[in-house]
Short mmCIF file of C-alpha atoms and ligand atoms in Angstrom, two decimals:
data_model
loop_
_atom_site.label_atom_id
_atom_site.label_comp_id
_atom_site.label_asym_id
_atom_site.label_seq_id
_atom_site.Cartn_x
_atom_site.Cartn_y
_atom_site.Cartn_z
CA MET A 1 -12.95 -29.93 -6.96
CA THR A 2 -16.18 -28.05 -7.93
CA ARG A 3 -15.78 -24.40 -7.51
CA GLU A 4 -18.46 -24.68 -5.15
CA ALA A 5 -16.46 -27.01 -3.19
CA LEU A 6 -13.30 -24.81 -3.33
CA VAL A 7 -15.37 -21.65 -1.80
CA ARG A 8 -16.65 -23.98 0.96
CA ARG A 9 -13.08 -25.00 1.85
CA VAL A 10 -11.60 -21.29 1.47
CA ASP A 11 -14.33 -19.84 3.62
CA SER A 12 -14.08 -22.63 6.60
CA PHE A 13 -10.38 -21.99 6.57
CA ALA A 14 -10.85 -18.16 6.78
CA GLU A 15 -13.73 -18.58 9.22
CA SER A 16 -11.71 -20.74 11.47
CA VAL A 17 -8.79 -18.20 11.57
CA ARG A 18 -10.65 -14.92 11.55
CA LYS A 19 -11.87 -15.18 15.49
CA ASP A 20 -7.85 -15.31 16.41
CA PHE A 21 -7.66 -11.34 14.86
CA PRO A 22 -9.54 -9.28 17.18
CA ILE A 23 -9.49 -5.68 14.83
CA LEU A 24 -11.75 -8.15 12.08
CA GLY A 25 -14.44 -7.61 14.44
CA ARG A 26 -14.58 -4.13 14.16
CA ARG A 27 -16.82 -2.03 11.76
CA VAL A 28 -15.88 1.12 9.92
CA ARG A 29 -18.26 3.74 8.69
CA GLU A 30 -21.00 1.73 10.17
CA LYS A 31 -19.96 -1.24 7.65
CA PRO A 32 -18.13 -4.65 8.77
CA LEU A 33 -14.45 -4.01 7.95
CA VAL A 34 -13.33 -5.90 4.87
CA TYR A 35 -9.46 -5.56 5.03
CA LEU A 36 -7.88 -6.09 2.07
CA ASP A 37 -4.58 -4.26 2.49
CA SER A 38 -2.80 -7.27 4.11
CA ALA A 39 0.36 -6.47 1.49
CA ALA A 40 0.79 -3.32 2.96
CA SER A 41 0.32 -4.45 6.76
CA SER A 42 -1.29 -7.50 7.78
CA GLN A 43 -3.27 -7.64 10.85
CA ARG A 44 -2.08 -9.50 14.04
CA PRO A 45 -3.66 -12.47 15.81
CA GLU A 46 -4.69 -12.25 19.77
CA ALA A 47 -1.51 -14.35 20.27
CA VAL A 48 1.28 -11.92 19.11
CA ILE A 49 -0.58 -9.20 20.90
CA GLU A 50 -0.69 -11.14 24.03
CA ALA A 51 3.08 -12.31 23.67
CA MET A 52 4.10 -8.61 23.44
CA ASP A 53 1.53 -7.33 26.27
CA THR A 54 3.06 -10.09 28.37
CA TYR A 55 6.58 -9.00 27.88
CA TYR A 56 5.80 -5.74 28.96
CA ARG A 57 3.81 -6.61 32.00
CA THR A 58 5.99 -9.40 33.65
CA TYR A 59 9.67 -9.75 32.11
CA HIS A 60 10.53 -6.24 30.33
CA SER A 61 14.38 -5.91 30.61
CA ASN A 62 17.28 -5.18 28.14
CA ILE A 63 19.24 -8.45 27.01
CA HIS A 64 22.34 -10.15 26.88
CA ARG A 65 23.16 -7.51 29.75
CA GLY A 66 21.54 -7.52 33.05
CA ALA A 67 22.53 -10.50 35.38
CA HIS A 68 19.21 -10.29 36.97
CA THR A 69 16.04 -12.60 36.67
CA LEU A 70 14.12 -10.17 34.04
CA GLY A 71 17.11 -10.24 32.05
CA GLU A 72 17.68 -13.32 31.71
CA GLU A 73 14.02 -14.15 30.80
CA ALA A 74 14.08 -11.41 28.16
CA THR A 75 17.42 -12.60 26.63
CA ALA A 76 15.86 -16.32 26.82
CA ALA A 77 12.77 -15.11 24.78
CA TYR A 78 14.75 -12.98 22.47
CA ASP A 79 16.95 -15.47 21.63
CA GLY A 80 14.37 -18.11 21.17
CA ALA A 81 12.75 -15.85 18.64
CA ARG A 82 15.54 -16.23 16.68
CA ALA A 83 15.75 -19.70 16.98
CA LYS A 84 12.00 -20.03 15.98
CA VAL A 85 12.32 -17.72 13.10
CA ALA A 86 15.45 -19.61 11.67
CA ARG A 87 13.72 -22.83 11.63
CA PHE A 88 10.78 -21.37 10.02
CA ILE A 89 12.69 -20.10 7.36
CA GLY A 90 15.17 -23.59 6.88
CA SER A 91 18.14 -21.51 7.87
CA PRO A 92 21.02 -23.91 8.67
CA SER A 93 22.07 -22.17 11.70
CA VAL A 94 20.27 -19.54 13.97
CA ASP A 95 23.14 -17.21 13.54
CA GLN A 96 22.26 -16.54 10.20
CA VAL A 97 19.56 -14.57 11.24
CA VAL A 98 19.95 -10.72 11.88
CA PHE A 99 17.29 -8.95 13.18
CA THR A 100 16.64 -5.32 11.49
CA LYS A 101 13.67 -2.95 12.04
CA ASN A 102 12.03 -4.12 8.81
CA VAL A 103 13.14 -5.59 5.10
CA THR A 104 14.04 -1.98 3.79
CA GLU A 105 17.02 -2.00 6.96
CA ALA A 106 17.84 -5.53 5.97
CA LEU A 107 18.31 -4.43 2.24
CA ASN A 108 20.16 -1.48 2.90
CA LEU A 109 22.50 -3.38 5.36
CA VAL A 110 23.49 -5.47 2.44
CA ALA A 111 23.97 -2.69 0.24
CA TYR A 112 26.09 -0.50 2.67
CA ALA A 113 27.90 -3.43 4.26
CA TRP A 114 28.71 -5.54 1.49
CA GLY A 115 28.29 -2.99 -1.15
CA ARG A 116 31.02 -0.71 0.67
CA GLY A 117 33.42 -3.29 0.94
CA ASN A 118 33.07 -5.16 -2.44
CA LEU A 119 31.47 -2.63 -5.23
CA ARG A 120 34.07 -0.94 -7.50
CA GLN A 121 33.91 1.63 -10.51
CA GLY A 122 32.10 0.37 -12.91
CA ASP A 123 30.61 -2.66 -11.07
CA ARG A 124 27.11 -3.92 -12.68
CA ILE A 125 24.13 -3.76 -10.18
CA LEU A 126 21.27 -5.47 -11.93
CA VAL A 127 17.87 -4.69 -10.30
CA SER A 128 14.40 -6.34 -11.55
CA MET A 129 12.00 -3.84 -13.06
CA MET A 130 9.58 -5.19 -10.70
CA GLU A 131 10.96 -3.74 -7.24
CA HIS A 132 9.66 -2.24 -4.25
CA HIS A 133 12.13 0.97 -4.04
CA ALA A 134 13.34 -0.64 -0.89
CA ASN A 135 15.35 -3.23 -3.13
CA ILE A 136 16.29 -0.42 -5.50
CA VAL A 137 17.36 2.91 -3.94
CA PRO A 138 19.66 1.20 -1.56
CA TRP A 139 21.59 0.18 -4.51
CA PHE A 140 21.34 3.37 -6.27
CA ILE A 141 23.02 5.13 -2.88
CA ALA A 142 25.75 2.40 -3.43
CA ALA A 143 26.43 2.88 -6.81
CA GLU A 144 26.69 6.43 -5.97
CA THR A 145 29.28 6.05 -3.13
CA THR A 146 31.44 3.41 -5.39
CA GLY A 147 31.12 4.34 -8.84
CA ALA A 148 29.04 1.12 -9.73
CA VAL A 149 26.21 1.25 -12.41
CA VAL A 150 22.47 -0.31 -11.87
CA GLU A 151 21.03 -1.74 -14.82
CA TRP A 152 17.33 -2.70 -15.18
CA VAL A 153 16.46 -6.58 -15.88
CA PRO A 154 13.31 -6.25 -17.71
CA ILE A 155 9.77 -7.59 -17.40
CA THR A 156 7.34 -9.26 -19.99
CA ASP A 157 3.90 -7.63 -20.88
CA ASP A 158 2.25 -10.07 -18.66
CA GLY A 159 4.25 -9.40 -15.80
CA LEU A 160 6.94 -12.08 -15.58
CA LEU A 161 10.63 -11.38 -15.00
CA ASP A 162 12.21 -11.61 -18.45
CA LEU A 163 14.51 -14.77 -17.96
CA GLU A 164 15.94 -14.82 -21.18
CA ALA A 165 17.27 -11.03 -20.81
CA LEU A 166 18.53 -11.94 -17.29
CA GLU A 167 20.78 -14.90 -18.66
CA VAL A 168 22.31 -12.35 -21.01
CA MET A 169 22.91 -9.57 -18.44
CA LEU A 170 24.06 -11.98 -15.84
CA PRO A 171 28.09 -12.49 -16.72
CA GLY A 172 30.28 -10.07 -15.70
CA ALA A 173 27.76 -8.35 -12.81
CA ARG A 174 28.20 -8.28 -9.21
CA VAL A 175 24.71 -8.29 -7.49
CA LEU A 176 21.15 -9.19 -8.66
CA ALA A 177 18.44 -7.40 -6.44
CA CYS A 178 15.23 -9.27 -6.72
CA THR A 179 11.83 -9.62 -5.56
CA ALA A 180 10.71 -13.10 -4.72
CA VAL A 181 6.95 -11.82 -5.13
CA SER A 182 6.13 -8.63 -6.61
CA ASN A 183 3.69 -6.26 -4.39
CA VAL A 184 1.86 -5.14 -7.32
CA LEU A 185 1.94 -7.79 -9.81
CA GLY A 186 1.82 -10.56 -7.21
CA THR A 187 4.01 -12.58 -9.60
CA VAL A 188 5.58 -15.12 -8.06
CA ASN A 189 9.17 -15.23 -9.34
CA PRO A 190 11.39 -18.63 -9.89
CA VAL A 191 13.79 -17.87 -7.22
CA GLY A 192 15.45 -20.90 -6.95
CA GLU A 193 16.10 -20.93 -10.74
CA ILE A 194 17.13 -17.19 -10.66
CA CYS A 195 19.19 -17.90 -7.64
CA ARG A 196 20.97 -20.77 -9.45
CA MET A 197 21.69 -18.82 -12.71
CA ALA A 198 23.24 -15.88 -10.66
CA ARG A 199 25.32 -18.19 -8.61
CA HIS A 200 26.59 -20.01 -11.90
CA GLU A 201 27.49 -16.42 -13.01
CA GLY A 202 29.44 -16.02 -9.35
CA VAL A 203 26.90 -12.84 -8.97
CA LEU A 204 25.30 -12.24 -5.78
CA SER A 205 21.65 -12.36 -5.24
CA VAL A 206 19.74 -10.35 -2.49
CA ILE A 207 16.32 -11.36 -2.67
CA ASP A 208 13.15 -9.42 -1.20
CA ALA A 209 10.67 -12.03 0.35
CA ALA A 210 8.85 -9.50 1.86
CA GLN A 211 5.56 -10.89 -0.05
CA PHE A 212 6.82 -14.46 -0.21
CA VAL A 213 7.53 -15.67 3.41
CA PRO A 214 3.76 -14.43 4.56
CA HIS A 215 2.43 -16.63 1.79
CA MET A 216 4.07 -19.84 1.13
CA PRO A 217 6.62 -22.27 2.81
CA THR A 218 9.97 -20.32 2.85
CA ASP A 219 13.06 -22.87 2.62
CA VAL A 220 16.34 -20.37 2.42
CA SER A 221 18.58 -23.49 1.70
CA SER A 222 16.72 -24.34 -1.45
CA LEU A 223 16.17 -20.90 -2.60
CA GLY A 224 19.78 -20.59 -2.85
CA ALA A 225 20.03 -17.22 -2.30
CA ASP A 226 22.85 -15.35 -0.56
CA PHE A 227 21.27 -13.10 1.08
CA VAL A 228 17.08 -12.95 2.01
CA GLY A 229 15.06 -10.07 3.35
CA PHE A 230 11.64 -9.90 5.18
CA THR A 231 9.60 -8.02 7.38
CA GLY A 232 7.35 -8.92 10.55
CA HIS A 233 4.21 -6.43 10.18
CA LYS A 234 3.42 -8.27 6.51
CA MET A 235 3.58 -11.84 8.21
CA LEU A 236 1.31 -11.03 11.24
CA GLY A 237 4.16 -9.89 13.43
CA PRO A 238 4.82 -6.71 14.95
CA THR A 239 5.93 -3.58 13.12
CA GLY A 240 9.54 -2.54 13.85
CA VAL A 241 11.01 -5.93 13.36
CA GLY A 242 12.22 -7.61 10.17
CA ALA A 243 14.98 -9.87 9.35
CA LEU A 244 18.41 -10.48 7.21
CA TRP A 245 19.21 -14.09 6.37
CA GLY A 246 22.56 -14.36 5.05
CA ARG A 247 25.28 -16.90 3.95
CA PRO A 248 27.60 -17.32 6.86
CA GLU A 249 30.63 -16.63 4.97
CA LEU A 250 29.60 -13.29 3.75
CA LEU A 251 27.85 -12.07 6.90
CA GLU A 252 31.38 -13.13 8.54
CA SER A 253 33.40 -11.09 6.00
CA MET A 254 31.10 -7.83 6.05
CA PRO A 255 31.88 -4.63 7.93
CA PRO A 256 29.49 -3.50 10.36
CA PHE A 257 26.54 -1.36 9.31
CA LEU A 258 26.06 0.54 12.19
CA GLY A 259 28.40 1.10 15.17
CA GLY A 260 27.35 1.21 19.01
CA GLY A 261 26.81 -0.68 22.07
CA GLU A 262 26.25 -4.16 21.45
CA MET A 263 27.90 -5.06 18.48
CA ILE A 264 31.53 -4.73 19.58
CA GLU A 265 33.73 -7.29 21.12
CA ASN A 266 36.07 -4.67 22.51
CA VAL A 267 36.87 -1.03 22.07
CA ASP A 268 39.69 1.00 23.32
CA LEU A 269 41.61 3.75 22.75
CA ALA A 270 42.99 2.60 19.49
CA GLY A 271 39.68 1.18 17.98
CA PHE A 272 37.19 -1.71 18.20
CA THR A 273 36.76 -5.26 17.54
CA THR A 274 33.37 -6.70 16.63
CA ALA A 275 31.55 -9.13 18.01
CA ARG A 276 30.34 -12.52 16.62
CA VAL A 277 27.72 -12.87 13.95
CA PRO A 278 24.89 -11.88 14.19
CA THR A 279 25.74 -9.78 16.97
CA LYS A 280 27.84 -7.49 14.70
CA PHE A 281 24.98 -6.24 13.02
CA GLU A 282 22.68 -5.73 15.98
CA ALA A 283 24.23 -1.99 17.29
CA TRP A 284 21.73 -0.99 19.65
CA THR A 285 18.75 -1.85 22.32
CA MET A 286 17.17 -3.95 19.95
CA PRO A 287 12.94 -4.15 19.55
CA ILE A 288 12.82 -6.72 22.02
CA ALA A 289 8.91 -7.00 22.40
CA GLU A 290 8.74 -6.78 18.41
CA VAL A 291 10.86 -9.65 18.32
CA VAL A 292 9.04 -11.78 21.10
CA GLY A 293 6.06 -10.89 19.18
CA LEU A 294 7.65 -11.92 15.53
CA GLY A 295 8.23 -15.08 17.47
CA ALA A 296 4.84 -15.77 18.40
CA ALA A 297 3.93 -14.93 14.87
CA VAL A 298 5.94 -17.70 13.69
CA ASP A 299 4.31 -20.11 16.24
CA TYR A 300 1.06 -18.94 14.80
CA TRP A 301 2.14 -19.98 11.46
CA ASP A 302 3.26 -23.44 12.55
CA GLU A 303 0.11 -24.05 14.03
CA ILE A 304 -2.04 -23.04 10.81
CA GLY A 305 0.86 -24.59 8.43
CA MET A 306 2.21 -22.55 6.02
CA GLN A 307 1.15 -25.04 2.94
CA ARG A 308 -2.51 -24.40 4.28
CA VAL A 309 -1.73 -21.00 3.58
CA ARG A 310 -0.40 -21.38 -0.23
CA GLU A 311 -3.37 -23.37 -0.91
CA HIS A 312 -5.94 -20.87 0.43
CA ASP A 313 -4.18 -18.23 -1.71
CA VAL A 314 -4.18 -20.38 -4.49
CA ALA A 315 -7.62 -21.12 -4.20
CA VAL A 316 -8.37 -17.36 -5.06
CA ASP A 317 -5.68 -16.45 -7.76
CA PRO A 318 -3.60 -18.58 -10.07
CA GLN A 319 -0.47 -20.63 -9.35
CA LEU A 320 1.60 -17.93 -10.90
CA ARG A 321 0.42 -15.16 -8.39
CA SER A 322 0.24 -14.47 -4.85
CA GLY A 323 -2.46 -12.87 -2.78
CA LEU A 324 -3.18 -9.54 -4.62
CA VAL A 325 -4.44 -7.83 -7.51
CA SER A 326 -3.57 -4.51 -8.76
CA PHE A 327 -6.26 -2.84 -11.08
CA GLU A 328 -7.43 0.59 -12.49
CA LEU A 329 -11.07 1.77 -12.73
CA GLY A 330 -11.35 3.69 -16.11
CA ASP A 331 -9.51 6.67 -15.72
CA VAL A 332 -10.48 7.37 -11.94
CA HIS A 333 -7.39 8.03 -9.82
CA PRO A 334 -6.70 5.02 -7.38
CA HIS A 335 -7.10 7.56 -4.57
CA ASP A 336 -10.71 8.23 -4.98
CA VAL A 337 -11.80 4.65 -5.87
CA SER A 338 -10.22 3.67 -2.57
CA THR A 339 -12.05 6.51 -1.03
CA ILE A 340 -15.25 5.39 -2.21
CA LEU A 341 -14.65 1.69 -1.38
CA ASP A 342 -13.64 2.57 2.15
CA GLN A 343 -17.54 4.31 2.53
CA GLU A 344 -18.22 0.99 2.20
CA GLY A 345 -16.01 -0.43 4.81
CA VAL A 346 -13.60 -1.86 2.07
CA ALA A 347 -9.70 -1.28 2.85
CA ILE A 348 -7.52 -1.37 -0.15
CA ARG A 349 -4.17 0.40 -1.13
CA ALA A 350 -4.01 2.86 -3.66
CA GLY A 351 -0.76 4.56 -5.18
CA HIS A 352 2.44 3.65 -6.66
CA HIS A 353 3.22 1.06 -3.95
CA CYS A 354 6.85 2.11 -3.60
CA ALA A 355 7.28 0.26 -7.12
CA LYS A 356 7.50 3.39 -9.62
CA PRO A 357 9.71 1.67 -12.18
CA LEU A 358 7.29 -0.98 -12.40
CA HIS A 359 4.37 1.61 -12.92
CA ALA A 360 6.23 3.33 -15.39
CA ARG A 361 6.98 0.02 -17.25
CA TYR A 362 3.32 -0.07 -17.77
CA GLY A 363 2.40 3.66 -18.79
CA VAL A 364 0.62 4.13 -15.22
CA THR A 365 1.30 6.42 -12.39
CA ALA A 366 -0.81 4.43 -9.86
CA SER A 367 -2.95 1.94 -9.03
CA ALA A 368 -5.24 0.45 -6.60
CA ARG A 369 -4.59 -3.08 -4.98
CA ALA A 370 -6.33 -5.36 -3.26
CA SER A 371 -4.18 -8.22 -1.18
CA PHE A 372 -5.62 -10.92 0.98
CA GLN A 373 -4.30 -13.04 3.69
CA ILE A 374 -5.79 -16.05 5.38
CA TYR A 375 -8.50 -14.39 7.23
CA ASN A 376 -10.00 -13.02 4.18
CA THR A 377 -13.48 -14.77 3.20
CA THR A 378 -14.94 -15.15 -0.69
CA ALA A 379 -17.55 -13.03 0.74
CA GLU A 380 -15.23 -10.46 1.45
CA ILE A 381 -14.26 -10.52 -2.39
CA ASP A 382 -17.94 -10.08 -3.22
CA CYS A 383 -18.03 -7.03 -0.95
CA LEU A 384 -15.35 -5.83 -2.93
CA ILE A 385 -17.21 -6.51 -6.42
CA HIS A 386 -20.10 -4.74 -4.85
CA ALA A 387 -18.31 -1.67 -4.09
CA LEU A 388 -16.74 -1.42 -7.01
CA ASP A 389 -20.16 -1.30 -8.59
CA VAL A 390 -20.70 1.36 -6.24
CA ALA A 391 -17.81 3.37 -7.58
CA LEU A 392 -18.59 2.65 -11.16
CA GLU A 393 -22.14 3.97 -10.70
CA LEU A 394 -20.97 7.01 -8.84
CA PHE A 395 -18.37 7.99 -11.75
CA GLY A 396 -20.58 6.93 -14.35
CA LEU A 397 -18.83 4.38 -15.75
C1 PLP B 1 8.08 -6.16 -1.71
C2 PLP B 1 8.08 -5.05 -0.85
N1 PLP B 1 9.50 -5.30 -0.50
C3 PLP B 1 10.07 -3.94 0.64
C4 PLP B 1 8.75 -3.61 1.23
C5 PLP B 1 9.13 -2.62 2.42
O1 PLP B 1 8.66 -3.29 3.79
P1 PLP B 1 8.75 -2.42 4.92
O2 PLP B 1 8.49 -0.97 4.72
O3 PLP B 1 8.54 -3.10 6.11
O4 PLP B 1 10.58 -2.43 5.24
C6 PLP B 1 7.44 -3.82 0.78
C7 PLP B 1 6.41 -3.13 1.78
O5 PLP B 1 5.35 -2.71 1.29
C8 PLP B 1 7.36 -5.06 -0.04
O6 PLP B 1 5.94 -5.20 -0.55
#
């Protein structure tokens, strides 16, 4: 395909979905908003906003309790959303999807519940150098409480996971914490291969798919991971909801994460027994509206088709990367870069992106990051480049 034809294809796709996102019509500092911060949090289509609005306006009630119409409708919507999410990620069973507040909570759930029950003094936890803090800190906490140790899986100078080093490190390790897509480098890791290597050595694989699920078709069965976490607000859904997918035998064998009202089968003076998975891990009144909104987001993705989404990404970026680019502008601090860009209506992220070990690996403390979603056009990338030119001139570079 010629470059012109590719640009036309990317733009006609983006234009066809932009009308679904009300926020994209607004202006920032008297300029049209150019939203290039979807890796931090994507925007939501009308369908998601409407689904949550309808829930609150017409059938809000607590779930799995009230024997009344509203309770039944809310329960059906909540359970229905779980079924949608399960199908969307290729889960063999609905019960393998546990709703959480976000991916951070999903990963903490594993580190806490699985870690407490299984890690012992001296056990090795492998953490990739390109992890978000959400897949680092829970493992440090697990290590502190069990006597296990965290070891870092290195990455190469060009931003790939060092698979040769991983192969050497895996034997005898207990856990591998690895991201599917780096939120700083955009690297798409060969998760299937990584999980196969881990499984071969009997190492538990815990995959952070926060940046993966919103960009390409997800099939947890073929990824071969033990646990996969992701988060609603990066996949066109609401904040306050995420999910953990896990192998059934692991979810069954793990102790609960939090105790409370919903997660029990019975409580008496002697103690408690737990409810079945996944309710065992959903201890409280859950974020019902947000789960309903996540279900609507999944419906929206289904309409578009995830394969088409991946094509949109690949048109903008090479195959090995997904939907984002991090950069430095001379020695100008990324916060200053993003402030100048904001004057031009361009929203990017600046900072360490909750990946300090990764930044340290490359000898920098912070970077600027532009990230893309289905609604971004090539004209918006031109706006970014123009805004960067303005910044360069301003800083005399
Ligand atoms: C790769 C990755 N993991 C985890 C997170 C944390 O997401 P949340 O705050 O929704 O738990 C993010 C968000 O920035 C991310 O990009």
